[in-house]
Short mmCIF file of C-alpha atoms in Angstrom, two decimals:
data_model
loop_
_atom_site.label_atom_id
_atom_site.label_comp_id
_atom_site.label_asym_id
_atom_site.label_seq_id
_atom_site.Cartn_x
_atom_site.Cartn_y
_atom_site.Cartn_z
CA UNK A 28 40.60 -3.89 23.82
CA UNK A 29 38.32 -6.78 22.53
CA UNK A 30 35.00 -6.28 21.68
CA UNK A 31 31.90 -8.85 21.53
CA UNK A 32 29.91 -8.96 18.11
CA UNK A 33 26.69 -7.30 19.64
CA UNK A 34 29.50 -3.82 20.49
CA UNK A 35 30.79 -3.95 16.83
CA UNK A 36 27.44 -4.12 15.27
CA UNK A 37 26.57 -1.36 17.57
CA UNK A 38 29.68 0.60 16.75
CA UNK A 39 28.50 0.21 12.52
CA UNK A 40 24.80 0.84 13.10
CA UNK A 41 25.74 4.36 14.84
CA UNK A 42 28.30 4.80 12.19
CA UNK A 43 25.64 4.18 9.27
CA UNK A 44 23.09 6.57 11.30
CA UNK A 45 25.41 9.23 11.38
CA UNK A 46 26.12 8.83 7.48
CA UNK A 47 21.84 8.66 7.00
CA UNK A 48 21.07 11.57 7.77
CA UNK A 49 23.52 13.59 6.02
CA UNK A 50 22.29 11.67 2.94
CA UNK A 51 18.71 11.78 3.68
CA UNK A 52 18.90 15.96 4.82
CA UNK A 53 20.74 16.16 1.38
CA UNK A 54 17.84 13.91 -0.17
CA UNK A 55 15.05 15.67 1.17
CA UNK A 56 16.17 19.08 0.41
CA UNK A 57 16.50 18.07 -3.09
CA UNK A 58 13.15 16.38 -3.16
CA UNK A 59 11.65 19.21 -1.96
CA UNK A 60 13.03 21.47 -4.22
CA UNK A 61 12.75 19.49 -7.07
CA UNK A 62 10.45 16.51 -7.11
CA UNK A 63 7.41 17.34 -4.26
CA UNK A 64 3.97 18.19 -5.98
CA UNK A 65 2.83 21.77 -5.98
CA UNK A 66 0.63 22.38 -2.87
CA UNK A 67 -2.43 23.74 -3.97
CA UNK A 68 -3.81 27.07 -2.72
CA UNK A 69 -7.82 27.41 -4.03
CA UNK A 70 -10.56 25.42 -5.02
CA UNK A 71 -9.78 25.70 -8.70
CA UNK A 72 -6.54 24.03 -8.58
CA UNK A 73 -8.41 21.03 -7.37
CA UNK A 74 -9.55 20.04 -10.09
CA UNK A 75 -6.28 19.51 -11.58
CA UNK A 76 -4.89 17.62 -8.49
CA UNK A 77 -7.17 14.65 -7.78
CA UNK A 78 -4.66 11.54 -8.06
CA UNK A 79 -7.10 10.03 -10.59
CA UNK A 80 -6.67 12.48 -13.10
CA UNK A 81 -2.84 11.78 -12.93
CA UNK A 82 -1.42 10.13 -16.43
CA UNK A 83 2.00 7.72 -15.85
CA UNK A 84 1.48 6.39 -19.00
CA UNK A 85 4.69 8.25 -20.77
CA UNK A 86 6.42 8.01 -18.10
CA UNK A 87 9.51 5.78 -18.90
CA UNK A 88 11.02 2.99 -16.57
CA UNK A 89 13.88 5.01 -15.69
CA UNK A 90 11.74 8.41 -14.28
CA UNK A 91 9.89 5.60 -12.66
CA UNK A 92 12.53 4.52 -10.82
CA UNK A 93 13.79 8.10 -9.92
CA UNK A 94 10.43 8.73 -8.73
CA UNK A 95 9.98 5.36 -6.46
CA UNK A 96 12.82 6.34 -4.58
CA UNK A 97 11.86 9.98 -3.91
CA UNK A 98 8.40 8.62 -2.66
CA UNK A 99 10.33 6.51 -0.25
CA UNK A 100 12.81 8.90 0.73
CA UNK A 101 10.52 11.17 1.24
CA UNK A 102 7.96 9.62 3.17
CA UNK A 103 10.11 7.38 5.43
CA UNK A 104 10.59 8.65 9.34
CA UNK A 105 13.69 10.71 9.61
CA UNK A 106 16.51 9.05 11.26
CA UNK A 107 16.88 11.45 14.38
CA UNK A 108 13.58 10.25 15.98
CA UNK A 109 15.18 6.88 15.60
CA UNK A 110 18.33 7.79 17.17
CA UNK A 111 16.52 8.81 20.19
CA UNK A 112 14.72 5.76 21.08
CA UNK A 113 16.43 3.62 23.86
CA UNK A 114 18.69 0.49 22.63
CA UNK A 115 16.02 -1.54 24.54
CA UNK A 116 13.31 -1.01 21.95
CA UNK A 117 15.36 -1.46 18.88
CA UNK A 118 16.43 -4.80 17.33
CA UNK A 119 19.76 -4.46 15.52
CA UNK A 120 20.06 -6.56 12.30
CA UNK A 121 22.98 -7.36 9.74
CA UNK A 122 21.25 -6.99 6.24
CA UNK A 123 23.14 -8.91 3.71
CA UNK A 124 22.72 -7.17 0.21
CA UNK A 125 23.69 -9.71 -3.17
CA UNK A 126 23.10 -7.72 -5.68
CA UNK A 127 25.23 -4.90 -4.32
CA UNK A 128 27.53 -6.82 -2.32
CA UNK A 129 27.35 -5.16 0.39
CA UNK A 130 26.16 -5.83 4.25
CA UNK A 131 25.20 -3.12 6.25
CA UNK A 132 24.24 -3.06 10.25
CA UNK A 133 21.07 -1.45 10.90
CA UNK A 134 19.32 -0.82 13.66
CA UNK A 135 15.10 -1.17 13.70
CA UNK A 136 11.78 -0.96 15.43
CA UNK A 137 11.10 -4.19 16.10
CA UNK A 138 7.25 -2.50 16.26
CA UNK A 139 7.02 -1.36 12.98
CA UNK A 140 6.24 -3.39 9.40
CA UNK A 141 8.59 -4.78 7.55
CA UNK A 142 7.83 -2.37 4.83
CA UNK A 143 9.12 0.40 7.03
CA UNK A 144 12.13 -1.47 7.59
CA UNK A 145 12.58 -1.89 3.84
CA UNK A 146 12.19 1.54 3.48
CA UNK A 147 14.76 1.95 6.22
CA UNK A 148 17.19 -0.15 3.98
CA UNK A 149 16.30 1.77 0.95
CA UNK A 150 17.02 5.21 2.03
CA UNK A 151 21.13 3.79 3.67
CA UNK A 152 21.83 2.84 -0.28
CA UNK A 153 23.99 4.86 -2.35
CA UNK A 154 23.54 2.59 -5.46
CA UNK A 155 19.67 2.13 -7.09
CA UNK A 156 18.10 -0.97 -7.83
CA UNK A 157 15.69 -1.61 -10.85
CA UNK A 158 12.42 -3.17 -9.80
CA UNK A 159 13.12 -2.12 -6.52
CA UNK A 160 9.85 -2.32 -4.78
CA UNK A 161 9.68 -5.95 -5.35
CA UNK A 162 13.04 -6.31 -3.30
CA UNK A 163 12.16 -7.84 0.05
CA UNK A 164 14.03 -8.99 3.02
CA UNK A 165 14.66 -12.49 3.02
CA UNK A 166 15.13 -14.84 6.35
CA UNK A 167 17.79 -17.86 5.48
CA UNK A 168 16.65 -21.38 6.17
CA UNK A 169 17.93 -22.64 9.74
CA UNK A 170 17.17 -24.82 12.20
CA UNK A 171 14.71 -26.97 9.96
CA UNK A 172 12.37 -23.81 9.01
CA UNK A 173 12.33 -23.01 5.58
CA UNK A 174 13.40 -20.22 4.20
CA UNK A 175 11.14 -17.05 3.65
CA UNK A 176 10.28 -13.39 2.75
CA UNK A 177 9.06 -11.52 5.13
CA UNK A 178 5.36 -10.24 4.24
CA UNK A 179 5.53 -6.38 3.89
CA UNK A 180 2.77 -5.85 6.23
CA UNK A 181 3.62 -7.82 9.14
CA UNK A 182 5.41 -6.36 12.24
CA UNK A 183 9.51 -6.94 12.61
CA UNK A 184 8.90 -8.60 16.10
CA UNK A 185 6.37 -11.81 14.72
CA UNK A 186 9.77 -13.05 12.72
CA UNK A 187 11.96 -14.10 16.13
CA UNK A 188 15.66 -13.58 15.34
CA UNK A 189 17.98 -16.03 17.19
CA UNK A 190 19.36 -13.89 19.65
CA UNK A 191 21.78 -16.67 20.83
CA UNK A 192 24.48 -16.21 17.26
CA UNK A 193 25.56 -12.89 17.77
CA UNK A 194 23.95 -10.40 15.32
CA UNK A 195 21.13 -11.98 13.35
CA UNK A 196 21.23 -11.91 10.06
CA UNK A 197 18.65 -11.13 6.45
CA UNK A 198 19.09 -10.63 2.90
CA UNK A 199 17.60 -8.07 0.90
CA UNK A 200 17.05 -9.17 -2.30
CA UNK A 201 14.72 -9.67 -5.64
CA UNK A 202 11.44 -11.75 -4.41
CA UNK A 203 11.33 -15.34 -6.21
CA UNK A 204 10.23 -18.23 -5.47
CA UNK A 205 11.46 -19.87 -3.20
CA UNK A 206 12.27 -23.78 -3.78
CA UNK A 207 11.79 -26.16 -1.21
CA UNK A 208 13.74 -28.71 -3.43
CA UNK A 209 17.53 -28.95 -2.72
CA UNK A 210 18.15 -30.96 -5.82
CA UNK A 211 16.85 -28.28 -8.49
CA UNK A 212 18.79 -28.64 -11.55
CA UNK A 213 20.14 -25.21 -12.66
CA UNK A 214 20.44 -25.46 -16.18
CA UNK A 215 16.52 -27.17 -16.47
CA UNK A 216 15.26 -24.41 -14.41
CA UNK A 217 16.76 -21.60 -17.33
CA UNK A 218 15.09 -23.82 -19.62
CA UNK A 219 11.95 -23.14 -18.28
CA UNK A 220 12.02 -19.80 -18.25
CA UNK A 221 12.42 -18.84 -21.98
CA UNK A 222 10.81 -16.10 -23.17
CA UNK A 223 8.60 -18.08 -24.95
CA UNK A 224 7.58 -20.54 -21.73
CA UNK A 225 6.89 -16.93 -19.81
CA UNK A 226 4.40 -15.70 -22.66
CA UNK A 227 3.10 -19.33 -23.17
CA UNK A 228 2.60 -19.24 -19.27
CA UNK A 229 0.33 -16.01 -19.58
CA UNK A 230 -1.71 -17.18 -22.25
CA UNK A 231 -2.40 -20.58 -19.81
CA UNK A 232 -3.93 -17.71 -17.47
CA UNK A 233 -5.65 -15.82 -19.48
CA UNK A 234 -7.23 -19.17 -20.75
CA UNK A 235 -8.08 -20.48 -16.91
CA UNK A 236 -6.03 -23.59 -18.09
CA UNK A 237 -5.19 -25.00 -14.17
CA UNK A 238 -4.18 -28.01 -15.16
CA UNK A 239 -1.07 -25.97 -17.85
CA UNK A 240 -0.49 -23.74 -15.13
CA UNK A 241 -0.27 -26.14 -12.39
CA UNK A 242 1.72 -28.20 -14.35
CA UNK A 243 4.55 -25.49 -15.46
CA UNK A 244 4.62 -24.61 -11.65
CA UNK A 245 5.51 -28.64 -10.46
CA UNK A 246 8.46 -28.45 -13.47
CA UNK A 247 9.28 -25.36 -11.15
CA UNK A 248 8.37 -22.04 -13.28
CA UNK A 249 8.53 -19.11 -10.90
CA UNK A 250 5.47 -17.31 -11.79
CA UNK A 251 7.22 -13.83 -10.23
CA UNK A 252 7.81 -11.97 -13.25
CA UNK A 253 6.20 -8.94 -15.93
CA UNK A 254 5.08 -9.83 -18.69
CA UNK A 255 7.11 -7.93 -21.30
CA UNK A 256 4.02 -6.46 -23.71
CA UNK A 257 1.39 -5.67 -20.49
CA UNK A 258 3.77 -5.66 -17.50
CA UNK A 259 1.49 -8.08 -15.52
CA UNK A 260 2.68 -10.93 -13.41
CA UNK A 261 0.47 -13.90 -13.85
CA UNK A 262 -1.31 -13.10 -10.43
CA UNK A 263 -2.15 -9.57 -11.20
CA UNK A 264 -3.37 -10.74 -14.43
CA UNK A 265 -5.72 -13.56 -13.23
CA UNK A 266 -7.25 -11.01 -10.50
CA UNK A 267 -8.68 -9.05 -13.10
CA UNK A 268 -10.62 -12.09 -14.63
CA UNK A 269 -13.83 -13.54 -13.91
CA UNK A 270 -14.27 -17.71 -12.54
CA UNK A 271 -10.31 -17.71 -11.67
CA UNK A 272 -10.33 -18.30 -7.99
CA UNK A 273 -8.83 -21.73 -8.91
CA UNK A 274 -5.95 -20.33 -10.81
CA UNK A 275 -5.07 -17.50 -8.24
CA UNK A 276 -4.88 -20.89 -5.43
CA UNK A 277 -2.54 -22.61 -7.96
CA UNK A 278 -0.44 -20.08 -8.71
CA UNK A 279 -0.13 -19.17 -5.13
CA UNK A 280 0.87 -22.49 -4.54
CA UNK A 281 3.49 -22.74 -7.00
CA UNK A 282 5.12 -19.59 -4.66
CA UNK A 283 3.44 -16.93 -6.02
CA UNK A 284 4.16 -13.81 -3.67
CA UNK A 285 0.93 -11.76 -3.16
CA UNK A 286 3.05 -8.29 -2.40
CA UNK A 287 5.16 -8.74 -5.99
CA UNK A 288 4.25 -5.74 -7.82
CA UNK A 289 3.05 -5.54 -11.81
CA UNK A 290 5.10 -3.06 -13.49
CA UNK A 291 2.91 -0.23 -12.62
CA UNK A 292 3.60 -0.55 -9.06
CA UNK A 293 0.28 -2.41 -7.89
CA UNK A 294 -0.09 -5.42 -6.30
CA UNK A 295 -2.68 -7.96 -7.08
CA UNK A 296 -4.97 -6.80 -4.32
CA UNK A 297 -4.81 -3.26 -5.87
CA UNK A 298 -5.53 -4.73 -9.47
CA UNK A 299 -8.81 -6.70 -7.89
CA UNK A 300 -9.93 -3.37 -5.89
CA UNK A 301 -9.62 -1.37 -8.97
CA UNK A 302 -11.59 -3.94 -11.18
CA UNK A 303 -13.81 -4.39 -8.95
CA UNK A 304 -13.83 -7.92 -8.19
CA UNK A 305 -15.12 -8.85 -5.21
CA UNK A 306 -14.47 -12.26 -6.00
CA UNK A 307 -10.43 -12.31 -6.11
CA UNK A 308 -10.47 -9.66 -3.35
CA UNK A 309 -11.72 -11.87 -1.58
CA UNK A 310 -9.52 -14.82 -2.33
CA UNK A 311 -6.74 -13.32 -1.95
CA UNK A 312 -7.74 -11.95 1.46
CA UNK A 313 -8.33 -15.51 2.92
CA UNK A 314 -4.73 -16.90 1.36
CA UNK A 315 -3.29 -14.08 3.92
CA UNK A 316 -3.00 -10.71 1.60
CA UNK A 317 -2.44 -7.71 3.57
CA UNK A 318 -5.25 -4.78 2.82
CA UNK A 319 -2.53 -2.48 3.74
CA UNK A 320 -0.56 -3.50 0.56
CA UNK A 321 1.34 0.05 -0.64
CA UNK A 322 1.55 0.50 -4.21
CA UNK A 323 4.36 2.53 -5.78
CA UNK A 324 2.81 5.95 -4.87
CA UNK A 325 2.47 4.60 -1.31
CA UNK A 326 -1.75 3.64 -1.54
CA UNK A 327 -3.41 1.29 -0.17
CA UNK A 328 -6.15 -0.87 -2.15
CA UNK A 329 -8.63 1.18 0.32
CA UNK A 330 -7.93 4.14 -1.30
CA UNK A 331 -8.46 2.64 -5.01
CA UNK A 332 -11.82 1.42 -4.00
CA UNK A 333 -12.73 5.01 -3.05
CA UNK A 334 -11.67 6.23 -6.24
CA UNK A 335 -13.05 3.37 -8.83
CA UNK A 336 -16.20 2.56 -7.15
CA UNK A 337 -17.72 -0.09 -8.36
CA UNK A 338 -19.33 -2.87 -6.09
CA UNK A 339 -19.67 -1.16 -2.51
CA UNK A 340 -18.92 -4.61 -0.67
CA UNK A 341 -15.48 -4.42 -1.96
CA UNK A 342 -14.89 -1.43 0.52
CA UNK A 343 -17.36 -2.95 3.01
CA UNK A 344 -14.44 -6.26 2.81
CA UNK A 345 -11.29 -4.22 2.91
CA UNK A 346 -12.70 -2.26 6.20
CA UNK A 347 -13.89 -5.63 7.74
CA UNK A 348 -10.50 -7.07 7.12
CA UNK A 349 -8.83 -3.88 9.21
CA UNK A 350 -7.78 -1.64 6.29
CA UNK A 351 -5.82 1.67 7.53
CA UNK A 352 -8.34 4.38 7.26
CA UNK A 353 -7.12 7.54 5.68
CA UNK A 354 -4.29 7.30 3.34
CA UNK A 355 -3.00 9.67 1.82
CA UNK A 356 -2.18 10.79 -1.76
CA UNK A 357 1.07 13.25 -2.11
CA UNK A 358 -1.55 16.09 -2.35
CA UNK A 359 -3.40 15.04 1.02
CA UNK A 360 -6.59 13.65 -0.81
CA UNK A 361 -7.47 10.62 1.52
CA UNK A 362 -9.91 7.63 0.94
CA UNK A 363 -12.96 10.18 2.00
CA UNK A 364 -12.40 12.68 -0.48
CA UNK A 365 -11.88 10.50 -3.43
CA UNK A 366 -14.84 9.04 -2.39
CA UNK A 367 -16.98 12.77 -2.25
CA UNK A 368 -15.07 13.84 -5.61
CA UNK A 369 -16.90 10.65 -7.61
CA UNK A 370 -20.09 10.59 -5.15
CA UNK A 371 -19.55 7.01 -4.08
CA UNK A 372 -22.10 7.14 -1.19
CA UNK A 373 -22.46 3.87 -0.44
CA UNK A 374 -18.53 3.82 0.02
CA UNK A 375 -18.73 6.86 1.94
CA UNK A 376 -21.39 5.56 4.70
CA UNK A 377 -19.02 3.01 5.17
CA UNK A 378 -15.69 4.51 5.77
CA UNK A 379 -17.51 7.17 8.12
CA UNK A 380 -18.87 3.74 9.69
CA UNK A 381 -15.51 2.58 10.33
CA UNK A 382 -13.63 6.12 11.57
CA UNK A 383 -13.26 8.20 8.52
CA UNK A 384 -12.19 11.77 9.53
CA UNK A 385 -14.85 14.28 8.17
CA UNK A 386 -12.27 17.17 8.79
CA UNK A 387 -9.44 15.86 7.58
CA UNK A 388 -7.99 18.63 5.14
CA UNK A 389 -5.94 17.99 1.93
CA UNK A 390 -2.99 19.55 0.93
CA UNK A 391 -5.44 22.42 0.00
CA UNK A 392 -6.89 22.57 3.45
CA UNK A 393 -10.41 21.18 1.76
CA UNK A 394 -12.31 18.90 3.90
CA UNK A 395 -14.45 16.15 2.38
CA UNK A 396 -17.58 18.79 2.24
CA UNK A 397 -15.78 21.26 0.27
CA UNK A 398 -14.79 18.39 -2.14
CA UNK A 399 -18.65 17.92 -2.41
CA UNK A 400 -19.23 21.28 -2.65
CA UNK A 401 -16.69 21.61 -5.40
CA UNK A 402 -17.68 18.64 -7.80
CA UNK A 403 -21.88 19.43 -6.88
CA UNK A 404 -22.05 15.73 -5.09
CA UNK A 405 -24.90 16.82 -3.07
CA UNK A 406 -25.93 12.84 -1.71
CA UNK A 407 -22.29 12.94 -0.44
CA UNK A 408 -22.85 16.10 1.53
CA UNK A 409 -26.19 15.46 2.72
CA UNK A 410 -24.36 12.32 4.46
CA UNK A 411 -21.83 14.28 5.95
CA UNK A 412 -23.97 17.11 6.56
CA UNK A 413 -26.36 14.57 8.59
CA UNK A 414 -23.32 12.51 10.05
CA UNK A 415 -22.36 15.92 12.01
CA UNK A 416 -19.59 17.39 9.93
CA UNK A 417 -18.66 21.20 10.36
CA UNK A 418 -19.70 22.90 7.49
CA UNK A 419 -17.72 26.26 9.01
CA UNK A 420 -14.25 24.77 8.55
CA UNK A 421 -12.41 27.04 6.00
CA UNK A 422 -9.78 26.07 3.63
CA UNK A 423 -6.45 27.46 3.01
CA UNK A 424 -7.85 29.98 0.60
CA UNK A 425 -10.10 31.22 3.55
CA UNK A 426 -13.22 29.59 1.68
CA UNK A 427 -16.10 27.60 3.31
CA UNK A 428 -18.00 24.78 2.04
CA UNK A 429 -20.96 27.19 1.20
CA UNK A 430 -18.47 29.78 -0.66
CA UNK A 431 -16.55 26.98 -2.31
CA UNK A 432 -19.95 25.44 -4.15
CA UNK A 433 -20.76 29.32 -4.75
CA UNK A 434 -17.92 29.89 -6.87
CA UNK A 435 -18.29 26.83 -8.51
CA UNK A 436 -21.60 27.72 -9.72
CA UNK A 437 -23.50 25.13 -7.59
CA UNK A 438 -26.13 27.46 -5.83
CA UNK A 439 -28.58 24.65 -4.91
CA UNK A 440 -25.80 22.87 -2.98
CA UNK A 441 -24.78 26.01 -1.44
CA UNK A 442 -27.95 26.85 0.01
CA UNK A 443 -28.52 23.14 1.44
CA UNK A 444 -25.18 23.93 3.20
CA UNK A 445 -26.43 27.17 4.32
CA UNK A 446 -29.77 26.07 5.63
CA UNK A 447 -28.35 23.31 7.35
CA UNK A 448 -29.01 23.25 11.02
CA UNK A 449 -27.79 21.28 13.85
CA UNK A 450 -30.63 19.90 14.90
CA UNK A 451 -31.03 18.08 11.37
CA UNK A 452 -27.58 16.07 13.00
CA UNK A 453 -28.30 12.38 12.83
CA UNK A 454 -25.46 9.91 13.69
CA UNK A 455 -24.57 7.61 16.75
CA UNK A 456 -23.74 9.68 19.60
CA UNK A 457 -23.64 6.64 22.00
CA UNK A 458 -19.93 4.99 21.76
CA UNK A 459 -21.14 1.68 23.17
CA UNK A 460 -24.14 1.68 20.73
CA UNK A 461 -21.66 1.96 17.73
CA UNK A 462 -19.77 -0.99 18.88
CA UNK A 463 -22.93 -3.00 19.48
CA UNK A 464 -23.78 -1.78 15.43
CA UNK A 465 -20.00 -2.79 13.91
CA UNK A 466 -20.36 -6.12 15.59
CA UNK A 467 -24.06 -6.61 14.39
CA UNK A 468 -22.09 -5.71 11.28
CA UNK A 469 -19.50 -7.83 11.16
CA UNK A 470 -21.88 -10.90 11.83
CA UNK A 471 -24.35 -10.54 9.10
CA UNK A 472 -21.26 -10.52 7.16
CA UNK A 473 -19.88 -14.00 8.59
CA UNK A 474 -23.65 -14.75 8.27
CA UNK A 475 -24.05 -14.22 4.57
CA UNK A 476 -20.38 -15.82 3.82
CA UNK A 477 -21.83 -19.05 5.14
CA UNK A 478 -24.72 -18.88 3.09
#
């Protein structure tokens, strides 16, 4: 009996379900066993766990790699719940691999990012790829569009898929530029990208030369690439600079992709949070970044603002530009305890402004108070004290706020928790008032910008 192209893909897409899960149950359990951070159980093991206080340095490309993968295997939605969703709400899409030579049928949410989907991919592959985070799926050129990679924080469903060619088609593949040229000599183009040109490149944006870089780009440089001493790519690098809004607009001109990770797993947005540049966050923001940007460990640039500090208005930006609230580390620390561990309380204010939990727990069932309680941030706590959070909530060790600054020798803190009444609750308690106050907000931001 013949069957259309839609039932075949069908047919391979239940075929490769079936297969993903026994590979992911067999990945999981091993993760679990062998690569998933020790939960901890008190107060005291805290203060080894923060994800600041984590050192990657000697960690060598290879255990990088290893541990990329279990992040992603880990964390992505188990293919069951996927399986149980109607045909109706899934999009089913051929995904043409190069560099494996392979193509695989896979079925999606058409709802969900397109870094779900790659994580989707990831997790059906039975061979590793190096760099693999800066893979990204790749729409062809047709019908007079160019072509494209899709950005990682954009839904599946705002890139249309003809629906009238049978099963549409994407590659997953290494992020480069992409040429709009047709005529690009080959050979020239290798040329360019000696070692030499790449480190002579770097030292153009280190230097704010625009009219070098600008220049290398028209010859056609692709400025997606580490550099081999400091494993920056000529974006991440010119974040971190001061006066180089100029060079970040060239070089994203000359097809710089704004989700191509350094070597340490950051994109540039995460490099400007974390050296606190309001400036390039900024930028970057306005040429179409994503605030919801993952890094290797899965964190947004949110999160790195929490722990850094630094200029407030660089959190105050991320929130205004509809940053996830509450990401998590693998030990359950979110952007509200990082931000109570260092006693960022400008920070703080605003990511309770914008729906911060203020009993979320971590992975040792401490809420943000008990991290205040723990590292003696008493400003922090007298803001969430006075923003109405609940000072009885116990850990996983059975400890309260008050008991948790007691054994950690903080007695003044404890007995401000203790003391604390009710009544001494500020906060908005009006819903429609709290709207009226985030668009008041949001306006004397505009306001300010156009001054």
């Amino acid at each position: 009996m013949l069957r259309t192209s839609a039932e075949l893909a069908n047919l391979l897409v239940e075929m490769e379900e079936v297969e993903l899960i026994s590979r992911s149950q067999l990945n999981l359990g091993r993760i679990k066993s062998l690569n998933m951070p020790r939960s901890p159980t008190s107060s005291e093991d805290e203060m080894a766990q923060s994800y600041s206080d984590y050192s990657v340095e000697s960690e060598s490309d290879s255990s990088k790699e290893e541990t990329i993968y279990d992040t992603i295997r880990a964390t992505a939605e188990k293919p069951s719940s996927r399986m149980d969703d109607s045909q109706s709400n899934t999009l089913v899409i051929r995904i043409i691999i190069p560099d494996l030579q392979q193509t695989k049928c896979i079925r999606f949410n058409p709802e969900a990012s397109v870094w779900v989907a790659k994580q989707r991919i990831l997790c059906t592959l039975n061979q590793s790829l190096k760099d693999v985070l800066n893979y990204g799926l790749f729409q062809p050129a047709s019908n007079g569009r160019d072509g494209k990679f899709l950005d990682e924080e954009r839904l599946l469903r705002e890139y249309p898929q003809p629906v009238n060619k049978g099963v549409p088609s994407l590659e997953f593949r290494y992020k480069k530029r992409v040429y709009k040229q047709f005529n690009l000599d080959e050979k020239q183009l290798a040329k360019l990208h000696t070692k030499a040109n790449l480190r002579k490149f770097m030292d153009h944006v280190h230097h704010l030369s625009v009219e070098k870089i600008t220049k290398m780009l028209d010859r056609g440089l692709d400025p997606n690439y580490h550099d081999l001493e400091s494993g920056e790519t000529p974006l991440t690098l010119a974040v971190q600079l001061d006066n180089t809004v100029e060079v970040i607009k060239a070089l994203k001109n000359g097809g710089a992709h704004l989700d191509f990770r350094a070597k340490d797993g950051m994109t540039a947005l995460h490099k400007a949070a974390r050296a606190k540049n309001q400036v390039t966050l900024k930028t970057l923001l306005e040429l179409g970044a994503s605030p919801n940007y993952k890094d290797s460990c899965g964190l947004t640039p949110l999160y790195h603002t929490a722990v850094v500090g630094g200029d407030p208005y660089c959190c105050e930006l991320l929130l205004h530009e509809h940053a996830t609230v509450s990401c998590k580390d693998e030990n359950g620390w979110q952007e509200i305890h990082q931000a109570c561990r260092y006693g960022h309380v400008q920070h703080l204010e605003h990511l309770l402004f914008y729906g911060a939990d203020m009993c979320a727990q971590n992975a040792s069932g401490n809420t943000a108070l008990h991290i205040c309680a723990l590292y003696n941030q008493e400003s922090c706590a007298r803001v969430l004290l006075f923003r109405g959070a609940n000072k009885e909530i116990k850990n996983y060790n059975s400890q309260s706020p008050f008991q948790v600054a007691i054994i950690a020798g903080n007695f003044e803190l404890a007995e401000y928790i203790k003391n604390h009444r009710e009544a001494d609750i500020g906060g908005v308690s009006d819903a429609s008032e709290k709207k009226l106050c985030i668009a008041l907000e949001r306006f004397m931001i505009q306001y300010f910008n156009f001054l």
